[in-house]
Short mmCIF file of C-alpha atoms and ligand atoms in Angstrom, two decimals:
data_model
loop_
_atom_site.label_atom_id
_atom_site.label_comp_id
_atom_site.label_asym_id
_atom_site.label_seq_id
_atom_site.Cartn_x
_atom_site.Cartn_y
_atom_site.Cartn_z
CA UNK A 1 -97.63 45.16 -12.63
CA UNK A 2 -94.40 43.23 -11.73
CA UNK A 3 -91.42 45.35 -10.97
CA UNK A 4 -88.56 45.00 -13.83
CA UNK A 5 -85.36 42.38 -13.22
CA UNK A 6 -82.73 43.66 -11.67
CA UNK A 7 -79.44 43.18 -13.60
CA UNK A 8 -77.70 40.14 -11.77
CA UNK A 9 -81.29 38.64 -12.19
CA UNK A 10 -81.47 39.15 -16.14
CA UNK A 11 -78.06 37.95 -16.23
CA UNK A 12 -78.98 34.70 -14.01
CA UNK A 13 -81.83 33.94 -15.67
CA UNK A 14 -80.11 34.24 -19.31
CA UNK A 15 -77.80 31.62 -18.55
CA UNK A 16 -79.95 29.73 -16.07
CA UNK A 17 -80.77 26.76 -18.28
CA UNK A 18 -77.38 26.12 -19.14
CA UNK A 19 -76.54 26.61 -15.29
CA UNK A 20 -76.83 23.16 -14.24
CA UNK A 21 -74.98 21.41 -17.06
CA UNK A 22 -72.04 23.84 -16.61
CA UNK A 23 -71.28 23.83 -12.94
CA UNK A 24 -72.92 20.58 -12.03
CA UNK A 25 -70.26 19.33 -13.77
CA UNK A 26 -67.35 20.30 -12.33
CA UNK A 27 -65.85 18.52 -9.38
CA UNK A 28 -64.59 21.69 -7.53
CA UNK A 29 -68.14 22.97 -7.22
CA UNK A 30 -69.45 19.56 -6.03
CA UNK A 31 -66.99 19.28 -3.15
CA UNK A 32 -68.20 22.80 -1.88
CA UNK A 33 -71.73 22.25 -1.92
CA UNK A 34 -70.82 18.90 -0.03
CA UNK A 35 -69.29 21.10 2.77
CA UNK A 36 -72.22 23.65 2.81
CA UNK A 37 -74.63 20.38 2.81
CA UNK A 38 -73.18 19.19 5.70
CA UNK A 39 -73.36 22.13 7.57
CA UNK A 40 -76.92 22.87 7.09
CA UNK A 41 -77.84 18.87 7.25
CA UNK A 42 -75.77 19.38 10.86
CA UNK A 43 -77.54 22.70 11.86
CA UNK A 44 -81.49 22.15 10.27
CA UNK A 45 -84.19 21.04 13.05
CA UNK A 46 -84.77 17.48 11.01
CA UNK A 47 -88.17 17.71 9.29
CA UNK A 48 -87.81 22.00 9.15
CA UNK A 49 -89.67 24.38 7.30
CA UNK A 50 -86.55 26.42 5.54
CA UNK A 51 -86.84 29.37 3.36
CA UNK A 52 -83.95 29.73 0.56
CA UNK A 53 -82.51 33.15 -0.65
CA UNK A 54 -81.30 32.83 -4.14
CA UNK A 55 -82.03 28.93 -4.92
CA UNK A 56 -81.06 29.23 -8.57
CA UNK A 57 -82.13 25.70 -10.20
CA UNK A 58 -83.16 23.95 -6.92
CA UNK A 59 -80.13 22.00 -6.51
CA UNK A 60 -79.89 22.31 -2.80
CA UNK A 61 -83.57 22.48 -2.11
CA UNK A 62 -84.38 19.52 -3.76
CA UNK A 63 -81.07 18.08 -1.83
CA UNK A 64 -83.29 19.11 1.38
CA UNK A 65 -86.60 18.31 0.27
CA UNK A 66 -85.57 14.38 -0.14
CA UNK A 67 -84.45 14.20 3.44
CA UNK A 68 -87.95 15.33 4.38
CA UNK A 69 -87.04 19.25 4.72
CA UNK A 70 -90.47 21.67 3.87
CA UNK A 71 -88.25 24.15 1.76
CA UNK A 72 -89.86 27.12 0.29
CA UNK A 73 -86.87 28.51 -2.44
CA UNK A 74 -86.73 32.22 -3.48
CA UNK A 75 -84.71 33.40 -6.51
CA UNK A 76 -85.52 36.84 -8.43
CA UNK A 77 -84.51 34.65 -11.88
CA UNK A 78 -87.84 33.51 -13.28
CA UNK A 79 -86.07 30.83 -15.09
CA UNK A 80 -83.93 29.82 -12.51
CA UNK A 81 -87.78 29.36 -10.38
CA UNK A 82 -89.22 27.97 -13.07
CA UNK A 83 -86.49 24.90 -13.20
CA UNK A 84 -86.21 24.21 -9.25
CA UNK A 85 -89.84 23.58 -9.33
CA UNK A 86 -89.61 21.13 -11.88
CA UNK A 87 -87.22 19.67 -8.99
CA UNK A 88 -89.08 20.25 -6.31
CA UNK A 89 -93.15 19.41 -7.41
CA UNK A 90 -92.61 15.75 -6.43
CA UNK A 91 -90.53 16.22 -3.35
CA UNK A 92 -92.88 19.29 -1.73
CA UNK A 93 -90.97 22.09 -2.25
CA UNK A 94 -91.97 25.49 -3.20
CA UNK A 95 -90.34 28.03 -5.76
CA UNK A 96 -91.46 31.98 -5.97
CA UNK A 97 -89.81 34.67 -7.88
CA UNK A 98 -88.60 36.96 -5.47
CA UNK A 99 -85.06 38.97 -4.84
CA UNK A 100 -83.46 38.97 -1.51
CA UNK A 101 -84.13 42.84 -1.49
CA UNK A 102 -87.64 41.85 -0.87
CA UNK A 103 -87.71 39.08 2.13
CA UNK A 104 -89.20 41.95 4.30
CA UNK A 105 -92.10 42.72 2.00
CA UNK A 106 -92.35 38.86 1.69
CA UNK A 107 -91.93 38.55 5.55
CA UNK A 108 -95.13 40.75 6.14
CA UNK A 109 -97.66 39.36 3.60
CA UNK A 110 -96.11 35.72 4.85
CA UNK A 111 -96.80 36.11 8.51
CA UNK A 112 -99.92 38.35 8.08
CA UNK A 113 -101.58 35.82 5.66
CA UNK A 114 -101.01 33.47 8.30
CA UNK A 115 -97.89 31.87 7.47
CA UNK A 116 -95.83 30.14 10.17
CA UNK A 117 -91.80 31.46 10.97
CA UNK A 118 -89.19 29.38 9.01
CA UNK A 119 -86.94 26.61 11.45
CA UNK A 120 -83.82 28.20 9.05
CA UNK A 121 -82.65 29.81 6.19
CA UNK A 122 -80.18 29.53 3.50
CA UNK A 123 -78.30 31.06 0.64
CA UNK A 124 -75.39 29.30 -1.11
CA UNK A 125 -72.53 30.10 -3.42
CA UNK A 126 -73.35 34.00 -3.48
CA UNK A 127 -76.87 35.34 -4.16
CA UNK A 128 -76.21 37.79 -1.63
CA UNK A 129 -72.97 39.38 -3.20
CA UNK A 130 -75.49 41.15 -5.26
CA UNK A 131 -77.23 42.52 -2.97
CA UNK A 132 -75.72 45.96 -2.35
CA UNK A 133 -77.33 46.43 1.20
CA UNK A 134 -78.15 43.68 3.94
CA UNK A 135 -79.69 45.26 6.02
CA UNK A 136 -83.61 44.69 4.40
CA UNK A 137 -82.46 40.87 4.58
CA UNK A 138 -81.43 40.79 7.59
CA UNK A 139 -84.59 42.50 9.33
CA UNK A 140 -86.85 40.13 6.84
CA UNK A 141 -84.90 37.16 7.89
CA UNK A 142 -85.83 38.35 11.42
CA UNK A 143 -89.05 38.75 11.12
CA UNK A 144 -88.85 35.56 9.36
CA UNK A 145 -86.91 33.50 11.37
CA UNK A 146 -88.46 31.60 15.20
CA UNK A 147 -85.68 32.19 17.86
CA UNK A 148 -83.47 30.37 18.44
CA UNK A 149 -83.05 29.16 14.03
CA UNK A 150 -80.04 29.50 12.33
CA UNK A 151 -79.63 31.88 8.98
CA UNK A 152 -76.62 29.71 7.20
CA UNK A 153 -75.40 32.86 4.68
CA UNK A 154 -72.67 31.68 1.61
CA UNK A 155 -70.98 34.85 0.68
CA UNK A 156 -67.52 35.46 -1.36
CA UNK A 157 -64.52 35.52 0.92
CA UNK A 158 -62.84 38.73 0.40
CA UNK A 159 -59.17 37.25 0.64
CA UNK A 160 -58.80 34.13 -1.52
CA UNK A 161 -55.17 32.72 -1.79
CA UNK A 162 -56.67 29.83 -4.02
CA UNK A 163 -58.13 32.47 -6.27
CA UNK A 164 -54.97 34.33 -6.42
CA UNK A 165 -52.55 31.80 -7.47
CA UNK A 166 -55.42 30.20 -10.10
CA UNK A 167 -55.46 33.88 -11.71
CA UNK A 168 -51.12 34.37 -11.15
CA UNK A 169 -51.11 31.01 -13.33
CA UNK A 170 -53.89 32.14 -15.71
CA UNK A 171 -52.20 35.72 -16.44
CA UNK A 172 -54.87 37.60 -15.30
CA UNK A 173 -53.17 39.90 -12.51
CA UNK A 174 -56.11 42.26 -12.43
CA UNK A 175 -58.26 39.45 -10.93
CA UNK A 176 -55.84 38.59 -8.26
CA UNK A 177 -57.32 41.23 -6.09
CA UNK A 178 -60.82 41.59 -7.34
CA UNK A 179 -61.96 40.69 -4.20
CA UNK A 180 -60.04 43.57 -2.19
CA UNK A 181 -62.41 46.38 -4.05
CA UNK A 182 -64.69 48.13 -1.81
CA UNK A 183 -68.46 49.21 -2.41
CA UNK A 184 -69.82 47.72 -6.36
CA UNK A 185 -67.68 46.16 -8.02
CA UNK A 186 -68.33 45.00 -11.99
CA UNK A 187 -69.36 41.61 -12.92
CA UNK A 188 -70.10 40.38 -15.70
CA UNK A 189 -72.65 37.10 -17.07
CA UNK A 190 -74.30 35.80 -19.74
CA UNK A 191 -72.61 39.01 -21.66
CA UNK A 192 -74.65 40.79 -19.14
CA UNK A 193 -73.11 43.47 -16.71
CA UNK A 194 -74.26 43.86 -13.00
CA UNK A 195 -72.25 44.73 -10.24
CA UNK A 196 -71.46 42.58 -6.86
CA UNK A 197 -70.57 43.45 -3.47
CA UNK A 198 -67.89 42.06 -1.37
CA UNK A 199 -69.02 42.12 1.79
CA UNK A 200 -66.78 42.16 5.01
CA UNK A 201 -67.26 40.15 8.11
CA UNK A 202 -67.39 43.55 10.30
CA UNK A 203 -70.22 44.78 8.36
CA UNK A 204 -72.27 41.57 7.69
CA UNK A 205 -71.57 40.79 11.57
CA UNK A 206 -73.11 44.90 12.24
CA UNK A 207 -76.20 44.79 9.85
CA UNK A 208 -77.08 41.55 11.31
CA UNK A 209 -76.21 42.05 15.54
CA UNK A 210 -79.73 43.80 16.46
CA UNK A 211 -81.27 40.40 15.57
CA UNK A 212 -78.52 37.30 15.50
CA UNK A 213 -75.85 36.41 17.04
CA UNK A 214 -72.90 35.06 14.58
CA UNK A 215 -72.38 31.26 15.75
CA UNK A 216 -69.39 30.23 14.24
CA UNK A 217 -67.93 31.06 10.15
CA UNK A 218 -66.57 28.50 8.11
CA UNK A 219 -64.76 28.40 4.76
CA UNK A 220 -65.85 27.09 2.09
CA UNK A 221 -63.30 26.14 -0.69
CA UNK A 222 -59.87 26.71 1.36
CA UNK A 223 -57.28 24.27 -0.57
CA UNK A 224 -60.52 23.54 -2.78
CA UNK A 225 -60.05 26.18 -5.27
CA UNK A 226 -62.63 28.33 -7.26
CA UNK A 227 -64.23 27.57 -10.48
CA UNK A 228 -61.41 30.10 -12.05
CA UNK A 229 -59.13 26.63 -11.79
CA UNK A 230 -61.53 24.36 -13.90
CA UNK A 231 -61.89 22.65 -15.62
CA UNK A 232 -58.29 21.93 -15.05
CA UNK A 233 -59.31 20.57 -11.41
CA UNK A 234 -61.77 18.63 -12.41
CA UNK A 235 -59.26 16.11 -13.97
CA UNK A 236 -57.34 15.98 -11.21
CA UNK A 237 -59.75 13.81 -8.63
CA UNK A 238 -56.96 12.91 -6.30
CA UNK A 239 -55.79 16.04 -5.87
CA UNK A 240 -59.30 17.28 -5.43
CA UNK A 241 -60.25 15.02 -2.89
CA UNK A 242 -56.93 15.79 -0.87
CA UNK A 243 -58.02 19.26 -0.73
CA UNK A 244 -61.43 18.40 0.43
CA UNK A 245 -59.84 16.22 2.87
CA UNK A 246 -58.03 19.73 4.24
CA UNK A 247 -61.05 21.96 4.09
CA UNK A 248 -63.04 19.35 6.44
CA UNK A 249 -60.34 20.14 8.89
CA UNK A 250 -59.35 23.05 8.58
CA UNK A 251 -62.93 24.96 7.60
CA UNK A 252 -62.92 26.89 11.03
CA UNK A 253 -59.71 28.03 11.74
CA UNK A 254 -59.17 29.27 7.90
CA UNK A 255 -62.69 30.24 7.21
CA UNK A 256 -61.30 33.75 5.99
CA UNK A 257 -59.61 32.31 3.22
CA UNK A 258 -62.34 30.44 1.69
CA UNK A 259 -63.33 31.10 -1.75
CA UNK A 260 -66.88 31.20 -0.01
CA UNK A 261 -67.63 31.95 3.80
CA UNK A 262 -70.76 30.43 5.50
CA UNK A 263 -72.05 32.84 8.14
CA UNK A 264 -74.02 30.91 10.62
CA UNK A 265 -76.20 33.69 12.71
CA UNK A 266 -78.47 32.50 15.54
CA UNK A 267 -82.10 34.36 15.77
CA UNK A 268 -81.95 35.97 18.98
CA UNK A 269 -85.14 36.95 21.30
CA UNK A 270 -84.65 41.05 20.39
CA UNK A 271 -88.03 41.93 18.85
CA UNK A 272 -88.19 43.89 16.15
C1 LIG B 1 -74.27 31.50 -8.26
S1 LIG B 1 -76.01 31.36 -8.29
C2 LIG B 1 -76.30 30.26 -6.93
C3 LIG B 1 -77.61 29.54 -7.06
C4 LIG B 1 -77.88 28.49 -6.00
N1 LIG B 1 -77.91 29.04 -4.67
C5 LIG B 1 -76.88 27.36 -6.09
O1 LIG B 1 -76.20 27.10 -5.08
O2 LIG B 1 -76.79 26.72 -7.14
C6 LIG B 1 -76.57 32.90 -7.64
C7 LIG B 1 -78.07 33.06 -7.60
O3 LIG B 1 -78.37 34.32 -7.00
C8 LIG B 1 -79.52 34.82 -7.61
N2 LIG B 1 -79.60 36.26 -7.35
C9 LIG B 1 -79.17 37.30 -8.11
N3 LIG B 1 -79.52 38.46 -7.54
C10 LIG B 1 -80.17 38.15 -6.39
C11 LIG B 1 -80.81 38.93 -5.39
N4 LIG B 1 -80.82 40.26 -5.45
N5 LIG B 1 -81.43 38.28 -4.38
C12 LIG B 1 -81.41 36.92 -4.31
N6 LIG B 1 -80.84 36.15 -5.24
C13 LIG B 1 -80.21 36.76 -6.26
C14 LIG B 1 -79.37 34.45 -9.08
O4 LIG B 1 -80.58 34.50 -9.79
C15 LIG B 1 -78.77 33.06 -8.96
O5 LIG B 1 -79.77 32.08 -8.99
#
């Protein structure tokens, strides 16, 4: 019997065929999953096996797969699966429903059915915000993970000017400081409700330390600003690609006021 979705999975998956049209189309999102891109094009052993957490549609795996990655996506969204491996069939890929929650699980019945560990990992633009509790990832990812790969994380930053003035101009004051609220905090999808998480860098830094070391964090969307400000942005391509200009420079020293943070952990030797 399979286990029932989890709410920010039914909500994914009811809007996951319109997901592509909607944000592949705006010009803010592009120019962050550019930056991520490069970072995981700069960090990925060329030719690596590389297990996604919360692939959605494949956009980013199929990105991988046709510079010769092996890349084996994960998403709890059965829709969301069912569309990256439309991407990914003629490229090599591999899609499975599965939610974050359950990388250990997947970690044992990987390994013990003779799977090989992953060269990396990945999860971009959030999956991992609704996951209440890390630390079943992070063990999974370790038992996952050879030493010495990198786990490349995309979370929400927790203190987003960009967001804030985008929401001051909107006249939506409540969202300003969304991101400030501690523990669950109410989201909403697809008229679906679930409930995200954001996470700190203290804690995702503890739940991960028995296993990686954190390499460096960059942000992701600085001056870029959050979806909030399209599609307003998206008509202004100057301005956008000024902004992308400044988060290329400025991705490490600022990476705590990105509307996203990459997390780049190191798998250390510790055993498990
Ligand atoms: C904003 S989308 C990002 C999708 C994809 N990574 C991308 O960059 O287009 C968030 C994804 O997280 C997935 N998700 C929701 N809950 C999750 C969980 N518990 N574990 C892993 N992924 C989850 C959703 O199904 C959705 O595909």
């Amino acid at each position: 019997m399979t286990a029932p979705l989890r709410p920010a999975a039914l909500a994914f998956d009811a809007i996951a065929s319109r997901f592509d049209e909607r944000f592949g189309a705006w010009l803010s999102v592009a120019a962050q999953r550019r930056a991520v891109r490069s970072a995981l094009l700069e960090t990925f052993p060329k030719g690596g096996h590389i297990l996604e957490l919360g692939g959605g549609t494949g956009e980013d795996a199929a990105f991988l797969a046709q510079r010769e990655y092996r890349v084996h996506l994960t998403d709890p969204s059965p829709t969301m699966v069912e569309l990256a491996k439309t991407k990914l069939e003629m490229l090599g890929g591999y899609g499975e429903v599965l939610a974050a929650e359950e990388v250990e699980s997947f970690a044992i019945r990987h390994l013990c059915g003779g799977g090989e560990q992953f060269d990396g990992a990945f999860s971009n633009f959030a999956p991992l915000n609704c996951v209440s509790n890390l630390a079943p990832v992070a063990r999974g990812l370790a038992r996952l993970l050879k030493p010495g790969a990198s786990a490349m994380l995309v979370l929400f930053g927790t203190c987003c000017p960009g967001e804030m003035v985008v929401e001051t101009l909107r006249g939506r004051p409540r969202q300003m400081l969304r991101r400030r609220k501690r523990g669950e905090a109410p989201a909403r999808l697809g008229k679906r409700e679930f409930t995200v998480v954001y996470h700190r860098r203290a804690e995702i830094v503890r739940t991960f330390a028995p296993w990686f070391s954190l390499n460096r964090r960059l942000g992701i969307g600085v001056a870029v600003p959050p979806s909030a400000a399209e599609p307003w942005i998206s008509c202004q391509p100057k301005l956008l690609a000024g902004m992308e200009a400044f988060d290329r420079a400025a991705a490490a020293l600022l990476a705590g006021l990105g509307d996203h943070i990459l997390y780049q952990f190191s798998r250390n030797d510790e055993s498990l």
